[in-house]
Structures are given as structure tokens and as C-alpha cells.
Short mmCIF file of C-alpha atoms and ligand atoms in Angstrom, two decimals:
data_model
loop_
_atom_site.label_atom_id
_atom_site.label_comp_id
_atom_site.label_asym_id
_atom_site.label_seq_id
_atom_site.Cartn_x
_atom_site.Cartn_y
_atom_site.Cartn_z
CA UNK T 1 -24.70 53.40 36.83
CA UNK T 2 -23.91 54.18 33.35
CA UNK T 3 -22.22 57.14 32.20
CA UNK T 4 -21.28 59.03 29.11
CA UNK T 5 -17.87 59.15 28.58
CA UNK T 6 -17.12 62.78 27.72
CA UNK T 7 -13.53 63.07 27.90
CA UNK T 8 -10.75 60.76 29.52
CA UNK T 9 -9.14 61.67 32.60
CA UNK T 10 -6.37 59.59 31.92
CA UNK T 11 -5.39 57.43 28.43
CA UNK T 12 -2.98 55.06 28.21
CA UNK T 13 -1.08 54.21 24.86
CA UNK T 14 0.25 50.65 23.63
CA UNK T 15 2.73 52.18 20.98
CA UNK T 16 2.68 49.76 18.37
CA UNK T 17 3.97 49.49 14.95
CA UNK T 18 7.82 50.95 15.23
CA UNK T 19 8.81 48.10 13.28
CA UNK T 20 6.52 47.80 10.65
CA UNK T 21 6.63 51.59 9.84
CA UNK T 22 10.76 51.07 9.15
CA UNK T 23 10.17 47.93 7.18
CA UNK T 24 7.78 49.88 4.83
CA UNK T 25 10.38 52.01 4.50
CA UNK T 26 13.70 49.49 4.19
CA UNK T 27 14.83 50.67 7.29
CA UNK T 28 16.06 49.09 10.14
CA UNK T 29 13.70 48.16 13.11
CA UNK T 30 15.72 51.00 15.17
CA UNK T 31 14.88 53.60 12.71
CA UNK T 32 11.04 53.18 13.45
CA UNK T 33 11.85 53.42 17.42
CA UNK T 34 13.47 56.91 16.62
CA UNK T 35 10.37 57.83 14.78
CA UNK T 36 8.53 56.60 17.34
CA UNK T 37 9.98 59.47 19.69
CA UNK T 38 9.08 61.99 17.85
CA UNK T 39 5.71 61.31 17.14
CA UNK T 40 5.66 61.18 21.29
CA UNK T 41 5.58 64.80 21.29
CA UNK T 42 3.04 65.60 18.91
CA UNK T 43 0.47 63.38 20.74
CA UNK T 44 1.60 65.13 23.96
CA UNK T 45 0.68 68.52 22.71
CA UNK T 46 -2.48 67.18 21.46
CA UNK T 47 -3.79 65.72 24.43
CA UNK T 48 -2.97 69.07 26.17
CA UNK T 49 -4.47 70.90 24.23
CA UNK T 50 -7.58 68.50 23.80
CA UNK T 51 -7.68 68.96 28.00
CA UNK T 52 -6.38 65.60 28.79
CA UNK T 53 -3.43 66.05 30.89
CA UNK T 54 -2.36 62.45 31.97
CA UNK T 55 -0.89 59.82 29.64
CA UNK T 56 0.41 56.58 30.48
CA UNK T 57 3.12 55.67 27.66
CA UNK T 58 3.95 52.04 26.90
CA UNK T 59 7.28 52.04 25.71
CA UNK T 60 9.02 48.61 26.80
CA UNK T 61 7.26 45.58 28.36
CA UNK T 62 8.90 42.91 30.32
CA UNK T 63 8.51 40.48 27.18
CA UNK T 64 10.79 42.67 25.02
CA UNK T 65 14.18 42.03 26.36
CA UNK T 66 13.45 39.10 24.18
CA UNK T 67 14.35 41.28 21.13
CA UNK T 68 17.80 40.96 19.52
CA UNK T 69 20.45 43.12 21.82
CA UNK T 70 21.17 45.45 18.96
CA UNK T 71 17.70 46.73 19.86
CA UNK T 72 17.34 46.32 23.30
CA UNK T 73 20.49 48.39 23.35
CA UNK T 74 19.07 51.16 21.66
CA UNK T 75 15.86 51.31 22.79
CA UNK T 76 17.48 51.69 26.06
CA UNK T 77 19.94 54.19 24.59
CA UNK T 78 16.93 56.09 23.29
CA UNK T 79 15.59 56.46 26.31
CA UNK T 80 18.25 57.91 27.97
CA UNK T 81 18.47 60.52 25.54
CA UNK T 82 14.93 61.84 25.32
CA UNK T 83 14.97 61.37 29.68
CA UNK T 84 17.79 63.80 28.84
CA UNK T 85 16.76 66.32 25.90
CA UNK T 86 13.31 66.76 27.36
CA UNK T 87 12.87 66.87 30.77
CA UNK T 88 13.40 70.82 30.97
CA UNK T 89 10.53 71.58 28.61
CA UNK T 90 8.23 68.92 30.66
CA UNK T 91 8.95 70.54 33.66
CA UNK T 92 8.95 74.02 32.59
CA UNK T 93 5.29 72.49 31.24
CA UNK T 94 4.32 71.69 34.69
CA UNK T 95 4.53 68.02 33.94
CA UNK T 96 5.46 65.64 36.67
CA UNK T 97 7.07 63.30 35.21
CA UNK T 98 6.69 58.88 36.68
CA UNK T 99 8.63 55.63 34.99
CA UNK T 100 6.65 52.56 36.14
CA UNK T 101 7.90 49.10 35.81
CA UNK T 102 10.35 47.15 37.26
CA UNK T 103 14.12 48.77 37.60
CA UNK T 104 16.30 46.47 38.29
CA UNK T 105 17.15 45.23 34.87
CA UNK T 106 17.25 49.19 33.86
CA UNK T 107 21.28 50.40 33.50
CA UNK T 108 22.89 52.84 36.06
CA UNK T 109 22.27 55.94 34.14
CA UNK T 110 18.89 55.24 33.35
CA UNK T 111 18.35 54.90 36.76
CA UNK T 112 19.81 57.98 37.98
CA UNK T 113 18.55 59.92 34.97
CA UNK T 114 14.66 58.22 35.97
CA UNK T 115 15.15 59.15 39.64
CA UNK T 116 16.37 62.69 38.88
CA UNK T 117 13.17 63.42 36.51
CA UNK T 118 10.88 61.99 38.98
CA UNK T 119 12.36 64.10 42.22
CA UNK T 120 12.65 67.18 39.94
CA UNK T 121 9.25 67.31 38.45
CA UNK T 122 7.83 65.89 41.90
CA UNK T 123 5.71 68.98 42.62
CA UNK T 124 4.44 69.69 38.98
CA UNK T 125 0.63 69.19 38.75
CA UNK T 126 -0.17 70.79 35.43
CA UNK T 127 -0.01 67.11 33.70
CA UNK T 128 1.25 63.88 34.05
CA UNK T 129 3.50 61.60 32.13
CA UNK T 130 3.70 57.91 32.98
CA UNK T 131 6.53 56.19 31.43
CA UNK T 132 6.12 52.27 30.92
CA UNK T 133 9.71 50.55 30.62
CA UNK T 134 10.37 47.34 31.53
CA UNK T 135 6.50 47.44 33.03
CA UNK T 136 4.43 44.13 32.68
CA UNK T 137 1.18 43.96 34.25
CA UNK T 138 1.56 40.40 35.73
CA UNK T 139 4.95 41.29 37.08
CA UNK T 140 3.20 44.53 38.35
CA UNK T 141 0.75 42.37 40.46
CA UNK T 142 3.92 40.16 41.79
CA UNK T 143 5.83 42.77 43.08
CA UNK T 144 2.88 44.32 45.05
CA UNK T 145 1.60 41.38 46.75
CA UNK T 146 5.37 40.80 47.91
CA UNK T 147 5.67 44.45 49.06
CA UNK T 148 2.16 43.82 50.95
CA UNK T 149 3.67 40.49 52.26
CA UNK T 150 7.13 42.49 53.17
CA UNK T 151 5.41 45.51 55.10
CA UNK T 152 4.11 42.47 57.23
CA UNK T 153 0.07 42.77 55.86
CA UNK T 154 -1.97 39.98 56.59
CA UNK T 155 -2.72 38.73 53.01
CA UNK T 156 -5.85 36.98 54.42
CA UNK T 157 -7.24 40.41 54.41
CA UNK T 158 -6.33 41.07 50.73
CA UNK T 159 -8.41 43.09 49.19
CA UNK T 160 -8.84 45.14 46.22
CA UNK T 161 -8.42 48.61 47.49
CA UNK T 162 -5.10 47.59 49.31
CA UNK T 163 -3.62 45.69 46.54
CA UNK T 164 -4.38 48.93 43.77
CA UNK T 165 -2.69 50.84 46.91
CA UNK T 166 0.81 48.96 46.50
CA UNK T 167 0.68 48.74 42.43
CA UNK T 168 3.42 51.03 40.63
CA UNK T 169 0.53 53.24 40.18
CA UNK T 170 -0.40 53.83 42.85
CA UNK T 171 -2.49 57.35 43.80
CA UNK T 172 -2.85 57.25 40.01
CA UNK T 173 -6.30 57.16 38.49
CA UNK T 174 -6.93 54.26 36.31
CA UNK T 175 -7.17 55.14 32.58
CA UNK T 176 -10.48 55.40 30.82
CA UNK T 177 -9.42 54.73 27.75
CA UNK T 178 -6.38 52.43 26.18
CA UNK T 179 -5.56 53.41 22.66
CA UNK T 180 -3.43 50.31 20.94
CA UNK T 181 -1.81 51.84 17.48
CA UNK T 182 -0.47 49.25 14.62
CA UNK T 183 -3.65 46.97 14.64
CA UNK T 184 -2.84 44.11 17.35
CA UNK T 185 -6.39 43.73 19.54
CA UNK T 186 -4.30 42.65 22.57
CA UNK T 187 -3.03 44.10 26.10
CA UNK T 188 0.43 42.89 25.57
CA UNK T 189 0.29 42.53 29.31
CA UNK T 190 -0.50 46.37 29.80
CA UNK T 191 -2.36 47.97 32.71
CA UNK T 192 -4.22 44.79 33.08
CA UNK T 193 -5.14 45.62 36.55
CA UNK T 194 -6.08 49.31 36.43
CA UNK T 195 -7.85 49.17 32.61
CA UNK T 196 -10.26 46.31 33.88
CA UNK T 197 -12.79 49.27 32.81
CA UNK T 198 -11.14 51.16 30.39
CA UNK T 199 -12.43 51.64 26.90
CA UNK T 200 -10.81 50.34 24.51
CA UNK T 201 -9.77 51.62 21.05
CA UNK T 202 -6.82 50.00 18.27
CA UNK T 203 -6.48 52.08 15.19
CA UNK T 204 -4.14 50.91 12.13
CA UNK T 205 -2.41 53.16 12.00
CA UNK T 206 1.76 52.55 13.35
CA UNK T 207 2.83 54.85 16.15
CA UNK T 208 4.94 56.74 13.89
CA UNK T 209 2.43 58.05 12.07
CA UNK T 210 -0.02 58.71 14.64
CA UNK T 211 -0.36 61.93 15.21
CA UNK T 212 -2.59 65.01 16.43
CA UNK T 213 -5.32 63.99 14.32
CA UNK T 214 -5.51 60.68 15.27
CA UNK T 215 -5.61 61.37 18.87
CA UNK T 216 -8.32 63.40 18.43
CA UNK T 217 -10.18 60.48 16.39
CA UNK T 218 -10.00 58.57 19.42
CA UNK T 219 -11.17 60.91 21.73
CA UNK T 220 -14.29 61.19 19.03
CA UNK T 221 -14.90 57.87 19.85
CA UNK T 222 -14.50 57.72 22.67
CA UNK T 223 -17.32 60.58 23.78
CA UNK T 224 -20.22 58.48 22.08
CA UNK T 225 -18.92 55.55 23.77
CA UNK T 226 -21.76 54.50 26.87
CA UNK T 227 -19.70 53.09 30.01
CA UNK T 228 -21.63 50.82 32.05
CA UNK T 229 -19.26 49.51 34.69
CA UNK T 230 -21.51 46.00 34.89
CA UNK T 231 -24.55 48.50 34.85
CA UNK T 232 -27.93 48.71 32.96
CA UNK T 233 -28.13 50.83 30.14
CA UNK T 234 -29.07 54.47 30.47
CA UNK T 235 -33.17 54.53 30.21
CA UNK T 236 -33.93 57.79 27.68
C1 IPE L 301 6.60 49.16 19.48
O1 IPE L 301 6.88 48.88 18.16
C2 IPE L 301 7.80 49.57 20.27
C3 IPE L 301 8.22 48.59 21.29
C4 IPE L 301 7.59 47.49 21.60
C5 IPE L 301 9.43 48.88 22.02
P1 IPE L 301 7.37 47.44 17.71
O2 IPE L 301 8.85 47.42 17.75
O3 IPE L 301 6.71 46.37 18.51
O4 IPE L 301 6.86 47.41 16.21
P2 IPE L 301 6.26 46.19 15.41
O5 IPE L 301 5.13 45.62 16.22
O6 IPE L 301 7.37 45.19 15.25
O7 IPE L 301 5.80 46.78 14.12
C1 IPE L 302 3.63 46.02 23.31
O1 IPE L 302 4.03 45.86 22.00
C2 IPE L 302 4.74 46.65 24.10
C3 IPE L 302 5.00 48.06 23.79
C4 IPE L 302 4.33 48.80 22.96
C5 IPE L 302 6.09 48.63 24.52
P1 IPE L 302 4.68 44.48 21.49
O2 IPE L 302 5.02 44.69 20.07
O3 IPE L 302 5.76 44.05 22.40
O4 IPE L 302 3.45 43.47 21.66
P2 IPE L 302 3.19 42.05 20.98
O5 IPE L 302 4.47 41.28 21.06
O6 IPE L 302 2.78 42.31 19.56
O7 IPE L 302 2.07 41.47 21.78
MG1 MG L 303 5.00 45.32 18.24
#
């Protein structure tokens, strides 16, 4: 059956460009990851207030560690930080707060400081905020056909619903729509699984500069979009 699209449930955002938007400037590479932060917030508040209240954030993929250390090691240090600075406001927000991806290759404290935002903000349903780091969608697909295989599941059996139900997002609707900043028309390896439907829209500008504005460009686009799901057309 087709459908119009209205507004998304759920959008996920490939958060492209951090590097480009500090080479403009004759920055470094790490410069454009800080501004990258900040413009996290903005988009936040816009999405709330636009009455979408679940984001999925790509913010490392498990083809970046292949970046020089130097930036690894502050990405990973940025992280930290803004896990730190901001999970009071979230939760005071009512947003319940989920890193997907792999962990092990995560340090200590980003660990603990992960499990500690996901435990406190367990309860919150006012939003959600899906954190992407060290998340690939292939590796995604690995690890939950070896948890089915582990819990003993006859994989003979596999089927759609049951491999969605061990996937890192699991209990999560999928996203409607996948906005890609900074030009690229690629996944990168994102949501692959769960954005088999999702719309899709890339935008120029770099995630630095993207701001309320933009997000509501999107969602523009988005409502005139006509989602088919393998469908015919709407007869009118
Ligand atoms: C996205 O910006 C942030 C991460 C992938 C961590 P980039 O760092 O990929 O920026 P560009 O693509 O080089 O401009
Ligand atoms: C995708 O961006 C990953 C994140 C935004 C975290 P990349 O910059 O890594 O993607 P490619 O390398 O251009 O495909
Ligand atoms: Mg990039």
C-alpha cells in the first residue's frame, strides 16, 4: 500500500563533512569534529520541536579507525566529553539515551560513561537518542546471527523477524528517513538493514553548518515524498 509520508517517526543522520568544513577554514580536521558537536544540539532541538523525537546519530563507523590516531584519539576524546557535559540536560529532557555498535574496541571510560547514560536514562520515553560509534551495518548483521547461533537458535529457521530481533536495534523502529549531509550519495555501511525502506535525502551542505533550517528542509521533502514499500501508486 502506498502512503504519504507526513512526518518521520524516526531519522537517522550520516554526519558528513567535519573535514571539509575545517579545511575551508585552514583548520585542522579535529576542529570540524568539534563543530560538528555543536551543531548536534541545534538539530536536536529542531527535531523536537518539529515533533520528531527519535534520531539515530552516525558518529563513527567501523571503517574509521582507519583515520590517522591523532583523530581517532580525539574523536574518541570528544565523545567522552559530550557523554559527560550532556547527559543531565538529555535526561532532565526525558531522553533515553542508546550507543549502538560494537564496544569492544571502545576505551574503559567510554564504556562505563556509555553504560551509565544508557541505565540512567533507561526509563525516559519523551525521545530517543541513538548514538552510532564504532557501528557498521555489516558488522551489525555478524554479531546477530552469532548471538542467534550462541542462544542455541536453529539458523535453518532464520528469518527476518528474528534476525531484526537480535540487531543492536533491536525494539527500535526502523527510520523513515536517512538524511546524509556533505554531498556523498552513499550508506557508508549505515543502517543497511533497518533503512531497506527509508527515504532517502543528501543535502550539501557539511554537518557543521547544518542546522535548524536545514532539518526542517528535509522534513519538507520528505512530506511530498509517496512511499510505496514495492506497492502501486496511490490511484487519485
Ligand atoms: C564526519 O566527517 C565525521 C566522521 C566520520 C567521524 P568527516 O570527518 O568524514 O568529514 P569529511 O568527509 O572528511 O569532510
Ligand atoms: C560516514 O562518513 C561515517 C560517519 C559519518 C560517522 P565517512 O566520511 O566515514 O564515509 P565515507 O568514507 O565518505 O564513505
Ligand atoms: Mg566523511
Amino acid at each position: 500500500m502506498a502512503e504519504r509520508a507526513a512526518l518521520p517517526a524516526h531519522i537517522g543522520i550520516i554526519m558528513d563533512g567535519n573535514g571539509r568544513w575545517a579545511r575551508q577554514r585552514g583548520q585542522r580536521r579535529t576542529e570540524g569534529h568539534r563543530a560538528g558537536i555543536r551543531a548536534i544540539r541545534r538539530v536536536m532541538e529542531a527535531a523536537d520541536r518539529a515533533g520528531v523525537h527519535h534520531l539515530t546519530l552516525f558518529a563513527f563507523s567501523t571503517e574509521n579507525w582507519s583515520r590517522p590516531r591523532y583523530e581517532v584519539a580525539t574523536l574518541m576524546r570528544l565523545f567522552e566529553q559530550t557523554l559527560q557535559e550532556e547527559v543531565d540536560e538529555l535526561h532532565q529532557n526525558g531522553v533515553r539515551i542508546r550507543v549502538i555498535g560494537r564496544r569492544e574496541r571502545l576505551s574503559a571510560r567510554l564504556c562505563r560513561l556509555v553504560e551509565e547514560a544508557e541505565a540512567r536514562t533507561r526509563e525516559n520515553a519523551r525521545g530517543a537518542l541513538n548514538v552510532a560509534i564504532n557501528y557498521g551495518g555489516r558488522a551489525e548483521i555478524v554479531d546477530a546471527v552469532r548471538s542467534l547461533a550462541r542462544a542455541g537458535q536453529d539458523l535453518r529457521q532464520l528469518d527476518e523477524e528474528m534476525l531484526a530481533a537480535h540487531l543492536y536495534t533491536a525494539g527500535l523502529p526502523d527510520p523513515d528517513l536517512i538524511i546524509r549531509t556533505a554531498g556523498e550519495l552513499r550508506t557508508s555501511n549505515f543502517l543497511i538493514w533497518q533503512a531497506a525502506y527509508a527515504e532517502l535525502y543528501v543535502t550539501q551542505t557539511l554537518w557543521p553548518d547544518f542546522g535548524a533550517a536545514d532539518l526542517e528542509a528535509a522534513l519538507a521533502d520528505y512530506a511530498v515524498r509517496v512511499r510505496r514499500f514495492g506497492g502501486v501508486p496511490e490511484l487519485d
